[in-house]
């Protein structure tokens, strides 16, 4: 890039009040590390965020360039880097690719390379084009899943607010990610809370009573409060004012806000279980269970009849399944059957196959099947969402069984989601009926079958070393 800044970066320097020489310096450091700077995305309290091309990843990344001025700053930034680096295999927490430090005679800089997003939630809340309820619920379910991911990593965010939630938009579907873990704390999962108190708070509007008054342990429910306020803002389509915030914290949601939300179910089942005193708040799992049910009903509700007809007509080779479906009166059970069938279709005889071995490609196949069979274009669920829905559907079935059966099943299903999945695999494979399906061996030999066989029969004849080619792809 030499000594000259491209025109777009020059303009952004003016817009963000950045010294051009400083930016040139940053660009040189980044070049040395294999990043080609393309633009300035924004400016935060500690420095600028740049868009750059990573030669190693062969894709664009965001690079937060942070100037360390005090020892405290360094500790805070180091902690943020360490926190995001420990997140492995998460989907709703901003991915970190690299962090490095550059120290010269004059200054000390930290660079954090992360995945790149398109903006933050505050822009969506402020935007003229208001999000509809379905879009809001899809975002909210992802944010709850993000809290579950944090819980799995024993992390409290403690600064959840719209500017710290980034989004990517693809064909009208928003994918959201938590960012800015500068105030986050580690928490022991056994205890579920931390006694490490501090007077650094998040932002006044979003922080809970316990953080504001430093009067009790923090727990995963501390983040639930903040997310509750974010949810209120998403639903009313505007930011909560400072004067409203105190009332919200101590008195809960008021009538005016309830009228703005205009959805009794969400107020009673989500907001009043989040934006309340610590002991009355629900967990992310409890909320997720309810809200993903609601989302599922919204996604499928109006299409229930269509799903039924479409399903029976198009998947006729699954004779047994169809007979079952005809007996079903309950829409929940119907959805259960559909998920069951779809899972059968994407699993390539993987008895005992592990959750992690399900590849993005298979999720893509699943989505294609959903679109094709169910005529749904809006569906864009990922595996963890699918597993939650699956678990919900199973519980729904469990409720209709006799108590002894329930106990037996529940023991199995009380295991973690991995366990649920493995059990499903076994059950799925045992019952699968394959008719006129094409199979390919891993050596690439095509084998066609004209008769119905069960997968276990097939495995007995041909061994485990097979993958199934999807007929409907
Ligand atoms: N990974 C990213 N992808 C896209 N935009 C980003 C990314 N990270 C940050 N931004 C944007 O860059 C701007 C500055 O972000 P940054 O996190 O530094 O600031 P902040 O959150 O306002 O400040 P602070 O961290 O000091 O509270 C924000 O507008 C933010 O939306």
Short mmCIF file of N, CA, C and O and ligand atoms in Angstrom, two decimals, residues 16 41-50 61-66 76 80 94-95 114-122 159 161-167 179-180, ligand 1:
data_model
loop_
_atom_site.label_atom_id
_atom_site.label_comp_id
_atom_site.label_asym_id
_atom_site.label_seq_id
_atom_site.Cartn_x
_atom_site.Cartn_y
_atom_site.Cartn_z
N UNK A 16 -14.27 9.20 10.96
CA UNK A 16 -14.07 8.73 12.34
C UNK A 16 -13.01 9.54 13.10
O UNK A 16 -12.61 9.16 14.21
N UNK A 41 -14.21 -0.17 9.30
CA UNK A 41 -15.62 -0.50 9.57
C UNK A 41 -16.21 0.44 10.61
O UNK A 41 -17.35 0.86 10.54
N UNK A 42 -15.45 0.73 11.65
CA UNK A 42 -16.00 1.56 12.72
C UNK A 42 -14.95 1.89 13.75
O UNK A 42 -13.79 1.51 13.63
N UNK A 43 -15.43 2.59 14.78
CA UNK A 43 -14.50 3.01 15.82
C UNK A 43 -15.14 2.77 17.18
O UNK A 43 -16.33 3.02 17.37
N UNK A 44 -14.36 2.21 18.09
CA UNK A 44 -14.88 1.96 19.43
C UNK A 44 -14.06 2.71 20.46
O UNK A 44 -13.22 3.55 20.12
N UNK A 45 -14.27 2.38 21.71
CA UNK A 45 -13.58 3.07 22.80
C UNK A 45 -12.07 2.90 22.76
O UNK A 45 -11.33 3.80 23.14
N UNK A 46 -11.59 1.75 22.29
CA UNK A 46 -10.15 1.46 22.34
C UNK A 46 -9.41 1.65 21.03
O UNK A 46 -8.20 1.60 20.98
N UNK A 47 -10.15 1.72 19.94
CA UNK A 47 -9.46 1.84 18.65
C UNK A 47 -10.40 1.61 17.49
O UNK A 47 -11.63 1.66 17.66
N UNK A 48 -9.82 1.32 16.33
CA UNK A 48 -10.66 1.15 15.13
C UNK A 48 -10.85 -0.33 14.80
O UNK A 48 -10.07 -1.18 15.21
N UNK A 49 -11.89 -0.58 14.01
CA UNK A 49 -12.11 -1.93 13.47
C UNK A 49 -11.97 -1.85 11.95
O UNK A 49 -12.59 -1.00 11.31
N UNK A 50 -11.11 -2.70 11.41
CA UNK A 50 -10.84 -2.66 9.98
C UNK A 50 -11.39 -3.89 9.28
O UNK A 50 -11.51 -4.95 9.90
N UNK A 61 -11.95 -10.58 6.82
CA UNK A 61 -12.07 -10.70 8.29
C UNK A 61 -12.21 -9.29 8.87
O UNK A 61 -11.98 -8.30 8.16
N UNK A 62 -12.62 -9.23 10.14
CA UNK A 62 -12.64 -7.94 10.83
C UNK A 62 -11.43 -7.92 11.76
O UNK A 62 -11.12 -8.93 12.39
N UNK A 63 -10.74 -6.79 11.81
CA UNK A 63 -9.59 -6.71 12.72
C UNK A 63 -9.78 -5.51 13.65
O UNK A 63 -9.87 -4.37 13.21
N UNK A 64 -9.88 -5.83 14.92
CA UNK A 64 -10.01 -4.78 15.92
C UNK A 64 -8.59 -4.39 16.31
O UNK A 64 -7.80 -5.25 16.74
N UNK A 65 -8.26 -3.13 16.13
CA UNK A 65 -6.90 -2.68 16.44
C UNK A 65 -6.97 -1.83 17.70
O UNK A 65 -7.59 -0.75 17.70
N UNK A 66 -6.40 -2.31 18.74
CA UNK A 66 -6.58 -1.67 20.03
C UNK A 66 -5.27 -1.09 20.54
O UNK A 66 -4.24 -1.77 20.57
N UNK A 76 -7.58 -5.86 30.39
CA UNK A 76 -8.95 -6.03 29.89
C UNK A 76 -8.93 -6.64 28.47
O UNK A 76 -9.66 -7.59 28.17
N UNK A 80 -10.22 -10.27 27.08
CA UNK A 80 -11.17 -10.42 25.98
C UNK A 80 -10.63 -11.40 24.93
O UNK A 80 -11.34 -12.29 24.47
N UNK A 94 -19.01 -14.68 18.48
CA UNK A 94 -18.12 -14.25 17.40
C UNK A 94 -16.85 -15.09 17.36
O UNK A 94 -16.20 -15.28 18.38
N UNK A 95 -16.53 -15.60 16.17
CA UNK A 95 -15.35 -16.47 16.05
C UNK A 95 -14.08 -15.65 16.00
O UNK A 95 -14.02 -14.64 15.32
N UNK A 114 -11.22 -11.40 13.82
CA UNK A 114 -12.45 -12.17 14.02
C UNK A 114 -13.22 -12.29 12.71
O UNK A 114 -12.86 -11.64 11.72
N UNK A 115 -14.26 -13.11 12.75
CA UNK A 115 -15.10 -13.19 11.57
C UNK A 115 -15.77 -11.83 11.36
O UNK A 115 -15.94 -11.06 12.31
N UNK A 116 -16.16 -11.59 10.12
CA UNK A 116 -16.70 -10.26 9.82
C UNK A 116 -18.23 -10.31 9.74
O UNK A 116 -18.80 -11.27 9.24
N UNK A 117 -18.85 -9.30 10.31
CA UNK A 117 -20.31 -9.22 10.27
C UNK A 117 -20.72 -7.97 9.50
O UNK A 117 -19.87 -7.22 9.04
N UNK A 118 -22.04 -7.76 9.42
CA UNK A 118 -22.49 -6.61 8.62
C UNK A 118 -22.91 -5.41 9.46
O UNK A 118 -23.08 -4.33 8.94
N UNK A 119 -23.12 -5.63 10.73
CA UNK A 119 -23.53 -4.51 11.57
C UNK A 119 -23.92 -5.02 12.93
O UNK A 119 -23.75 -6.21 13.22
N UNK A 120 -24.43 -4.12 13.77
CA UNK A 120 -24.86 -4.61 15.08
C UNK A 120 -26.36 -4.39 15.27
O UNK A 120 -27.00 -3.66 14.50
N UNK A 121 -26.89 -5.03 16.31
CA UNK A 121 -28.33 -5.07 16.52
C UNK A 121 -28.93 -3.67 16.74
O UNK A 121 -30.09 -3.44 16.41
N UNK A 122 -28.12 -2.74 17.28
CA UNK A 122 -28.70 -1.41 17.52
C UNK A 122 -29.10 -0.77 16.20
O UNK A 122 -30.09 -0.05 16.13
N UNK A 159 -22.15 -7.92 29.56
CA UNK A 159 -22.29 -6.64 28.85
C UNK A 159 -23.16 -6.84 27.61
O UNK A 159 -22.84 -6.33 26.53
N UNK A 161 -25.83 -6.10 25.18
CA UNK A 161 -26.61 -4.94 24.72
C UNK A 161 -26.55 -4.95 23.20
O UNK A 161 -25.65 -5.60 22.62
N UNK A 162 -27.47 -4.26 22.53
CA UNK A 162 -27.51 -4.34 21.07
C UNK A 162 -26.18 -4.03 20.36
O UNK A 162 -25.83 -4.75 19.42
N UNK A 163 -25.39 -3.03 20.80
CA UNK A 163 -24.13 -2.79 20.06
C UNK A 163 -23.14 -3.95 20.17
O UNK A 163 -22.22 -4.04 19.38
N UNK A 164 -23.33 -4.81 21.17
CA UNK A 164 -22.42 -5.96 21.32
C UNK A 164 -22.97 -7.24 20.70
O UNK A 164 -22.46 -8.32 20.95
N UNK A 165 -24.03 -7.09 19.93
CA UNK A 165 -24.56 -8.26 19.20
C UNK A 165 -24.46 -7.94 17.71
O UNK A 165 -25.08 -7.00 17.22
N UNK A 166 -23.61 -8.69 17.02
CA UNK A 166 -23.40 -8.41 15.60
C UNK A 166 -24.30 -9.32 14.76
O UNK A 166 -24.75 -10.35 15.23
N UNK A 167 -24.54 -8.88 13.53
CA UNK A 167 -25.37 -9.73 12.68
C UNK A 167 -24.80 -9.83 11.26
O UNK A 167 -24.06 -8.96 10.80
N UNK A 179 -20.65 -10.44 20.68
CA UNK A 179 -19.26 -9.96 20.57
C UNK A 179 -18.91 -9.20 21.85
O UNK A 179 -19.74 -9.12 22.76
N UNK A 180 -17.70 -8.66 21.89
CA UNK A 180 -17.27 -7.80 23.00
C UNK A 180 -17.32 -8.49 24.36
O UNK A 180 -18.19 -8.20 25.19
N1 LIG B 1 -16.50 -8.42 13.62
C1 LIG B 1 -17.08 -7.31 13.23
N2 LIG B 1 -17.73 -7.27 12.06
C2 LIG B 1 -18.34 -6.13 11.66
N3 LIG B 1 -18.41 -4.99 12.37
C3 LIG B 1 -17.78 -4.98 13.56
C4 LIG B 1 -17.09 -6.13 14.06
N4 LIG B 1 -16.58 -5.81 15.27
C5 LIG B 1 -16.94 -4.54 15.51
N5 LIG B 1 -17.67 -4.03 14.50
C6 LIG B 1 -18.23 -2.68 14.40
O1 LIG B 1 -17.18 -1.74 14.60
C7 LIG B 1 -17.61 -0.66 15.42
C8 LIG B 1 -16.66 -0.53 16.60
O2 LIG B 1 -16.67 -1.72 17.36
P1 LIG B 1 -16.02 -1.84 18.80
O3 LIG B 1 -16.40 -3.15 19.35
O4 LIG B 1 -14.59 -1.48 18.76
O5 LIG B 1 -16.73 -0.65 19.50
P2 LIG B 1 -17.73 -0.45 20.65
O6 LIG B 1 -18.40 -1.70 21.02
O7 LIG B 1 -18.56 0.71 20.25
O8 LIG B 1 -16.72 0.02 21.74
P3 LIG B 1 -16.19 -0.61 23.06
O9 LIG B 1 -15.71 -1.99 22.76
O10 LIG B 1 -15.11 0.31 23.43
O11 LIG B 1 -17.37 -0.57 23.98
C9 LIG B 1 -19.03 -0.97 15.84
O12 LIG B 1 -19.90 -0.23 15.01
C10 LIG B 1 -19.22 -2.42 15.55
O13 LIG B 1 -20.54 -2.69 15.12
#
